[in-house]
Coordinates of C-alpha atoms in Angstrom, one line a residue:
Q68 CA -11.7 -24.7 -39.4
A69 CA -14.3 -23.3 -42.4
A70 CA -15.3 -20.3 -40.1
A71 CA -11.1 -19.0 -39.5
I72 CA -10.7 -20.1 -43.7
A73 CA -13.1 -17.7 -44.8
A74 CA -12.0 -15.1 -42.4
S75 CA -8.3 -15.3 -44.2
R76 CA -9.8 -14.4 -47.7
P77 CA -8.9 -12.3 -48.8
R78 CA -11.9 -9.1 -49.0
Q79 CA -13.4 -9.1 -52.0
V80 CA -13.4 -5.6 -54.0
A81 CA -16.3 -3.9 -56.4
Q82 CA -14.9 -3.2 -59.5
T83 CA -16.3 -0.9 -61.8
E84 CA -15.1 -1.0 -66.0
I85 CA -14.9 1.8 -67.9
S86 CA -14.3 2.4 -71.3
A87 CA -15.1 6.3 -71.1
N88 CA -14.2 9.6 -69.9
Y89 CA -15.2 8.8 -66.2
T90 CA -15.9 11.0 -63.2
L91 CA -15.8 9.2 -59.6
T92 CA -18.8 8.9 -57.0
L93 CA -19.1 8.1 -53.4
T94 CA -19.6 4.2 -54.5
D95 CA -15.8 4.0 -55.9
E96 CA -14.4 4.0 -52.1
A97 CA -12.7 1.2 -51.1
S98 CA -13.0 -0.2 -55.4
V99 CA -11.3 -0.7 -58.4
I100 CA -11.8 1.5 -61.2
A101 CA -10.6 -0.4 -64.5
S102 CA -10.4 0.9 -68.1
T103 CA -10.6 -1.5 -70.8
A104 CA -10.8 1.1 -73.3
G105 CA -8.7 1.3 -76.6
T106 CA -8.0 5.1 -76.6
L107 CA -7.1 7.8 -73.5
V108 CA -9.8 7.5 -70.6
I109 CA -9.8 10.3 -68.2
V110 CA -10.4 9.6 -64.7
T111 CA -11.6 12.9 -63.2
V112 CA -11.5 13.5 -59.3
P113 CA -14.6 15.7 -58.4
T114 CA -14.8 18.3 -55.3
N115 CA -16.0 17.9 -52.1
A116 CA -18.7 19.7 -52.2
S117 CA -19.6 17.4 -55.3
V118 CA -19.0 14.2 -54.1
A119 CA -17.7 13.9 -50.2
F120 CA -15.8 11.2 -50.6
P121 CA -14.5 10.7 -46.3
V122 CA -10.6 11.6 -45.6
G123 CA -8.9 8.4 -46.1
A124 CA -10.6 6.8 -49.1
I125 CA -8.7 5.1 -51.4
V126 CA -9.8 4.4 -55.0
D127 CA -7.5 1.9 -57.0
L128 CA -7.2 1.9 -60.8
E129 CA -6.2 -0.2 -63.3
R130 CA -5.5 -0.3 -67.1
R131 CA -6.8 -3.6 -68.4
A132 CA -7.2 -2.7 -72.4
I133 CA -4.4 -0.9 -74.5
G134 CA -6.0 3.2 -74.4
D135 CA -3.8 4.9 -71.7
L136 CA -5.2 5.9 -68.6
A137 CA -5.1 9.3 -66.9
I138 CA -6.0 11.3 -63.6
A139 CA -7.3 14.5 -63.8
A140 CA -8.3 16.9 -61.3
A141 CA -11.7 19.1 -61.3
S142 CA -11.1 22.9 -61.1
G143 CA -10.7 23.2 -56.8
V144 CA -9.3 19.4 -56.7
T145 CA -5.4 19.3 -55.9
I146 CA -3.7 15.7 -56.8
H147 CA -0.4 15.4 -55.5
S148 CA 2.0 12.7 -57.2
A149 CA 5.8 12.2 -57.8
E150 CA 6.8 13.8 -60.8
F151 CA 3.6 15.0 -62.3
G152 CA 2.7 11.0 -62.5
R153 CA -0.9 11.7 -63.9
I154 CA -0.8 8.2 -67.0
L155 CA -1.1 4.5 -66.8
S156 CA 0.9 4.0 -69.6
G157 CA 1.2 0.2 -70.0
Q158 CA -1.5 -2.8 -69.4
W159 CA -2.2 -4.0 -66.6
L160 CA -0.4 -1.0 -64.5
Q161 CA -2.1 0.1 -61.5
A162 CA -2.6 3.1 -59.2
R163 CA -4.5 4.2 -56.2
L164 CA -5.5 7.5 -55.0
Q165 CA -5.9 8.6 -51.1
K166 CA -7.5 11.7 -49.8
I167 CA -5.7 13.2 -47.8
A168 CA -7.8 15.6 -47.1
A169 CA -10.8 17.7 -48.2
D170 CA -9.9 18.7 -51.4
T171 CA -6.7 17.1 -51.8
W172 CA -5.4 14.1 -52.9
V173 CA -2.5 11.6 -53.3
L174 CA -2.0 9.6 -56.5
T175 CA 0.8 6.8 -56.8
G176 CA 1.7 4.0 -58.3
S177 CA 2.8 2.3 -61.9
L178 CA 2.8 6.7 -62.8
S179 CA 4.0 8.1 -66.3
A180 CA 4.2 12.1 -66.6
F181 CA 1.6 13.5 -68.0
N182 CA 2.3 14.2 -72.0
P183 CA 0.2 16.6 -73.3
A184 CA 0.3 15.2 -77.0
T185 CA -2.2 12.3 -74.9
I186 CA -4.7 14.6 -76.0
S187 CA -5.1 14.4 -79.6
G188 CA -5.5 17.4 -81.9
L189 CA -2.1 18.8 -80.3
K190 CA -0.6 21.2 -83.5
L191 CA 2.2 23.1 -81.4
W192 CA 3.4 22.6 -77.8
L193 CA 6.5 25.2 -77.0
D194 CA 8.3 24.8 -73.5
A195 CA 10.6 27.3 -72.2
N196 CA 11.9 24.0 -69.8
A197 CA 12.8 22.4 -73.0
I198 CA 15.4 24.8 -74.5
T199 CA 18.2 23.8 -74.3
G200 CA 22.0 24.8 -75.1
L201 CA 20.7 28.5 -73.9
S202 CA 21.9 30.5 -70.0
D203 CA 20.2 33.2 -68.5
G204 CA 20.4 36.2 -70.8
D205 CA 21.0 34.3 -73.9
A206 CA 18.8 35.5 -77.7
V207 CA 16.2 33.0 -78.6
A208 CA 16.3 31.9 -82.2
T209 CA 14.7 29.0 -82.2
W210 CA 12.1 27.0 -79.8
A211 CA 11.8 23.8 -80.5
D212 CA 8.1 22.2 -81.0
K213 CA 7.7 19.5 -79.0
S214 CA 4.1 18.0 -80.3
G215 CA 6.3 15.8 -82.9
N216 CA 4.8 18.5 -85.6
S217 CA 8.0 20.1 -86.2
R218 CA 6.9 23.7 -86.3
D219 CA 9.6 25.3 -84.3
A220 CA 9.2 28.8 -84.1
T221 CA 12.0 31.1 -85.0
A222 CA 13.0 34.6 -84.5
A223 CA 16.5 36.7 -86.1
G224 CA 18.1 40.1 -85.5
A225 CA 16.6 42.2 -82.8
A226 CA 13.3 39.9 -82.7
Q227 CA 14.9 37.7 -80.9
P228 CA 13.5 37.5 -77.2
T229 CA 14.9 36.4 -74.4
Y230 CA 16.2 32.9 -72.4
K231 CA 15.3 33.6 -68.7
T232 CA 16.1 31.0 -65.8
G233 CA 14.9 29.8 -63.0
I234 CA 11.6 32.3 -63.0
V235 CA 8.6 31.0 -62.8
N236 CA 8.8 27.9 -60.2
S237 CA 12.1 27.5 -60.5
K238 CA 11.5 27.1 -64.4
P239 CA 13.1 29.5 -67.3
T240 CA 10.8 31.6 -69.5
V241 CA 11.0 33.1 -72.7
R242 CA 10.7 37.1 -72.4
F243 CA 9.8 39.5 -74.9
N244 CA 10.5 42.9 -74.5
G245 CA 7.5 44.4 -75.9
T246 CA 9.1 46.7 -78.7
A247 CA 10.4 44.6 -81.3
N248 CA 10.6 40.7 -79.9
Y249 CA 8.4 37.6 -81.6
M250 CA 8.9 34.3 -82.7
A251 CA 6.8 32.6 -85.4
T252 CA 6.2 29.4 -87.4
A253 CA 6.1 28.8 -90.9
T254 CA 2.3 29.5 -91.8
T255 CA 1.3 25.6 -90.6
P256 CA -0.5 24.2 -88.3
A257 CA -3.5 26.3 -91.2
L258 CA -6.4 25.7 -88.4
A259 CA -9.9 26.9 -89.2
Q260 CA -12.0 27.4 -86.2
P261 CA -12.9 25.4 -83.7
N262 CA -9.3 25.7 -81.5
S263 CA -7.5 25.6 -78.3
V264 CA -5.2 27.5 -76.8
F265 CA -3.6 26.9 -73.2
W266 CA -0.6 29.3 -72.6
V267 CA 1.3 30.2 -68.9
G268 CA 2.2 33.9 -69.1
K269 CA 2.9 36.7 -67.3
L270 CA 3.2 40.7 -68.0
S271 CA 6.0 42.8 -67.3
N272 CA 5.8 45.5 -64.5
A273 CA 6.5 48.1 -66.1
W274 CA 3.4 47.3 -68.7
V275 CA 2.7 50.1 -71.0
G276 CA 0.5 50.1 -74.2
D277 CA -1.3 46.7 -75.2
G278 CA -0.1 43.6 -77.0
A279 CA -0.7 39.8 -77.7
F280 CA 0.5 36.6 -76.5
F281 CA -0.4 34.9 -79.9
D282 CA -1.5 35.4 -83.3
S283 CA -1.8 34.2 -86.8
T284 CA 1.4 34.4 -88.5
T285 CA 0.8 36.8 -91.4
A286 CA -2.3 38.0 -90.4
L287 CA -5.3 39.5 -87.6
K288 CA -6.9 36.1 -87.1
S289 CA -6.9 34.2 -83.8
M290 CA -5.6 36.4 -81.3
A291 CA -5.8 37.1 -77.6
E292 CA -4.9 40.0 -76.6
V293 CA -4.2 42.2 -73.2
Y294 CA -4.9 45.8 -72.6
P295 CA -3.5 47.7 -69.5
L296 CA -7.2 49.9 -69.6
D297 CA -9.7 49.0 -67.3
T298 CA -12.3 48.5 -70.0
K299 CA -10.3 46.6 -72.1
A300 CA -8.0 44.2 -70.0
Y301 CA -8.3 41.2 -72.1
Q302 CA -9.3 40.6 -75.9
M303 CA -10.1 37.8 -78.3
Y304 CA -10.2 38.7 -81.8
A305 CA -10.9 36.7 -85.0
D306 CA -11.9 38.7 -87.2
S307 CA -13.7 40.4 -85.1
A308 CA -13.5 40.9 -80.8
I309 CA -14.8 40.4 -77.3
N310 CA -13.5 41.9 -74.8
S311 CA -13.6 41.4 -70.9
S312 CA -13.9 44.4 -67.9
T313 CA -11.4 42.1 -66.0
R314 CA -8.6 44.4 -65.5
R315 CA -5.2 42.6 -66.7
T316 CA -2.5 41.5 -63.8
T317 CA 1.1 42.3 -63.9
S318 CA 3.9 40.7 -62.0
A319 CA 1.9 37.3 -62.0
Y320 CA 2.0 34.5 -63.7
R321 CA -1.7 32.9 -65.2
L322 CA -2.7 30.1 -67.1
Y323 CA -4.6 31.1 -69.4
E324 CA -7.4 29.3 -71.8
A325 CA -8.6 30.7 -75.2
V326 CA -11.2 28.0 -77.1
F327 CA -12.0 30.1 -80.7
N328 CA -14.8 28.6 -81.7
G329 CA -17.4 31.7 -82.8
A330 CA -20.6 32.1 -80.6
S331 CA -19.2 29.7 -77.9
S332 CA -15.7 31.2 -77.7
S333 CA -14.3 32.3 -74.5
L334 CA -10.9 33.4 -72.9
V335 CA -9.9 32.2 -69.4
A336 CA -7.1 33.1 -66.4
D337 CA -6.5 30.7 -63.7
G338 CA -9.5 29.1 -64.1
Q339 CA -12.3 32.1 -64.3
T340 CA -13.8 33.4 -67.3
Q341 CA -12.9 36.7 -68.3
A342 CA -14.6 36.8 -72.1
T343 CA -17.0 35.1 -73.9
G344 CA -18.5 35.6 -77.2
N345 CA -18.2 35.7 -81.1
P346 CA -14.7 37.1 -81.5
G347 CA -15.4 36.4 -85.2
A348 CA -14.5 33.7 -87.3
G349 CA -10.9 33.4 -88.0
G350 CA -8.4 30.6 -88.0
F351 CA -4.5 30.2 -88.2
A352 CA -2.4 30.1 -90.6
G353 CA 0.8 29.4 -88.5
V354 CA 1.0 30.7 -85.3
R355 CA 3.2 34.3 -84.3
I356 CA 4.3 34.5 -80.4
G357 CA 4.8 38.3 -78.6
S358 CA 3.1 40.3 -81.3
R359 CA 0.3 40.6 -83.8
G360 CA 0.5 38.8 -87.2
N361 CA 1.1 42.1 -89.1
G362 CA 4.2 43.3 -86.8
T363 CA 2.6 45.7 -84.0
K364 CA 1.1 45.2 -80.8
F365 CA 4.6 43.9 -79.2
L366 CA 3.6 41.5 -76.2
N367 CA 5.9 43.2 -72.9
G368 CA 6.2 39.5 -70.9
D369 CA 7.5 36.3 -70.6
I370 CA 5.8 33.1 -72.0
A371 CA 6.7 29.8 -70.5
E372 CA 4.7 27.0 -72.3
I373 CA 2.0 27.4 -75.1
L374 CA -0.5 24.7 -76.1
V375 CA -2.5 24.8 -79.7
Y376 CA -4.7 22.2 -80.4
S377 CA -7.2 21.8 -83.4
G378 CA -11.0 21.2 -82.1
T379 CA -12.5 22.1 -78.3
L380 CA -11.7 19.8 -75.8
T381 CA -13.7 18.0 -73.3
T382 CA -14.2 19.1 -69.6
A383 CA -12.1 16.2 -68.4
Q384 CA -9.1 16.8 -71.3
T385 CA -9.1 20.5 -70.1
N386 CA -9.1 19.4 -66.4
L387 CA -6.3 17.1 -67.2
I388 CA -4.1 20.1 -69.4
R389 CA -4.8 22.4 -66.1
S390 CA -3.8 19.7 -63.5
Y391 CA -0.4 19.8 -65.7
L392 CA 0.3 22.9 -65.9
N393 CA -0.7 24.4 -62.5
S394 CA 1.6 21.9 -60.7
K395 CA 3.8 22.3 -63.3
Y396 CA 3.9 26.4 -62.9
M397 CA 1.8 26.9 -60.2
S398 CA 3.6 26.1 -57.1
A399 CA 1.3 27.3 -53.6
A400 CA 4.5 28.0 -52.2
N401 CA 4.8 30.9 -54.5
R402 CA 1.5 32.3 -54.8
I403 CA -0.1 35.0 -52.9
I404 CA -4.2 35.4 -53.5
A405 CA -5.1 39.1 -53.4
D406 CA -8.8 40.1 -52.7
G407 CA -10.6 43.2 -51.3
D408 CA -12.1 46.5 -53.3
S409 CA -10.3 49.4 -54.7
L410 CA -7.6 49.6 -52.7
T411 CA -6.3 46.2 -53.8
Y412 CA -7.4 47.0 -57.3
G413 CA -5.2 49.9 -57.7
T414 CA -7.5 51.9 -59.1
G415 CA -5.2 55.2 -60.0
S416 CA -2.5 53.6 -59.5
T417 CA -0.3 52.7 -62.7
G418 CA 3.4 50.9 -63.2
G419 CA 2.9 48.1 -60.9
L420 CA 2.3 50.3 -57.8
T421 CA -0.5 48.0 -56.7
F422 CA -0.2 46.6 -53.2
P423 CA -0.2 43.2 -54.8
A424 CA 2.8 44.0 -57.2
Q425 CA 4.5 45.5 -54.8
L426 CA 4.2 42.6 -52.3
A427 CA 4.7 40.5 -55.9
T428 CA 8.4 42.3 -55.7
L429 CA 9.3 42.5 -52.0
T430 CA 8.1 38.7 -51.5
G431 CA 9.5 37.4 -55.0
R432 CA 6.1 35.0 -54.8
T433 CA 3.7 35.5 -57.8
A434 CA 0.9 38.2 -56.0
V435 CA -2.9 36.9 -58.1
N436 CA -4.9 40.2 -58.1
V437 CA -8.4 38.6 -57.8
A438 CA -10.1 42.4 -56.3
I439 CA -12.6 44.3 -57.9
P440 CA -14.1 47.8 -57.3
G441 CA -17.1 47.7 -54.7
K442 CA -16.5 44.4 -53.2
T443 CA -17.5 44.4 -49.6
M444 CA -16.7 42.4 -46.3
T445 CA -19.9 40.4 -46.8
S446 CA -19.0 39.5 -50.8
I447 CA -15.2 39.0 -49.8
R448 CA -16.9 36.1 -47.3
D449 CA -18.8 34.4 -49.8
E450 CA -16.3 34.5 -52.2
T451 CA -13.6 32.4 -49.9
A452 CA -16.0 29.8 -49.0
T453 CA -15.0 28.7 -52.7
L454 CA -11.5 29.1 -52.9
P455 CA -9.6 28.0 -54.0
Y456 CA -9.4 29.9 -57.1
G457 CA -9.3 28.7 -60.6
G458 CA -8.1 25.0 -59.0
L459 CA -5.1 26.5 -57.1
T460 CA -3.9 26.1 -53.5
N461 CA -2.2 28.7 -52.3
D462 CA 0.0 29.2 -48.8
I463 CA -0.9 32.6 -48.7
M464 CA -4.3 35.1 -48.9
V465 CA -4.3 38.8 -48.3
L466 CA -7.2 40.9 -48.2
Y467 CA -7.0 44.4 -48.4
V468 CA -10.5 46.0 -48.1
G469 CA -10.9 50.1 -47.4
T470 CA -14.4 50.2 -46.4
A471 CA -17.0 47.3 -44.9

């Protein structure tokens, strides 16, 4: 009888209490990770290559204190959840992670959608999906700030960009015409370095010249600028400049990240580093979107969302923001990865005539061109062993290679 009673008792589950950001380890399988922190704690799900949880593995999560508990995916990991639930926003709430494929997990439970303001230091948050009262093709006079700081971006007359609906993953964008459109906040936020900017944007297929995604409102201070030249595909500028030799991509919406931090500055696109070094020490005096602060270099393309933070973010915080923006805009069902050599890269082609650009036009999907002239099948094979690119999962990958 005693043995029968013992057998009927619930299994004792191991528990790990955490009070700081935490990355799951293999011993966390079939256990409870409980946060006892008074501030935000981020639990990161690692890649299968770094921690090989078996498919079917379960990890339970619990918030036991007043600090929010967030779940982030390391670059290369996909977490599926309803309405992008990533936060246990109330004390004693619980959630469960279950691994369903090598780098794919499902998250269920008492979850709230991730709010970028959960991460401290958010100074500006512009989201085209939050614009109200406009129809497709309308001019945008005000882009409301969601950060809680009331730093709306405004434009008047010919400077007003266009509101476009159903553009990226069925969500709207703000479109800049490359000749006169821009929006600007007031002279706040005034941010000295370091600061961090995340945005989802696209260059026009008809891209000609160069233009800035953003800058300081009244002067050339903190700017990520895109050039069409192979030798200056991306540029960061903050009283000086660093450039990337990686080509720009038209027709594709990309998740960009710019960290302005002196010699430790970096520019990243879709999880891939484009440029590092020292772009100077300039900071923000307000934010101008769609052109340089001096009224030149107008953007010919779209911006769906932009986040500006003071300071640098931790890896866990960066992964959480990447997960949020990738899940929101970079649906695998709408994206094609195109790799190869100069044939795919588009050497000699202009005006969006590369194979990937044409494929995007014909299919209505986003085509991400990761090709580099000189690649071989061997180098591509080695690259695909580390897919997905930039932490993105993809339904289709296309290879164009002209030489062995």
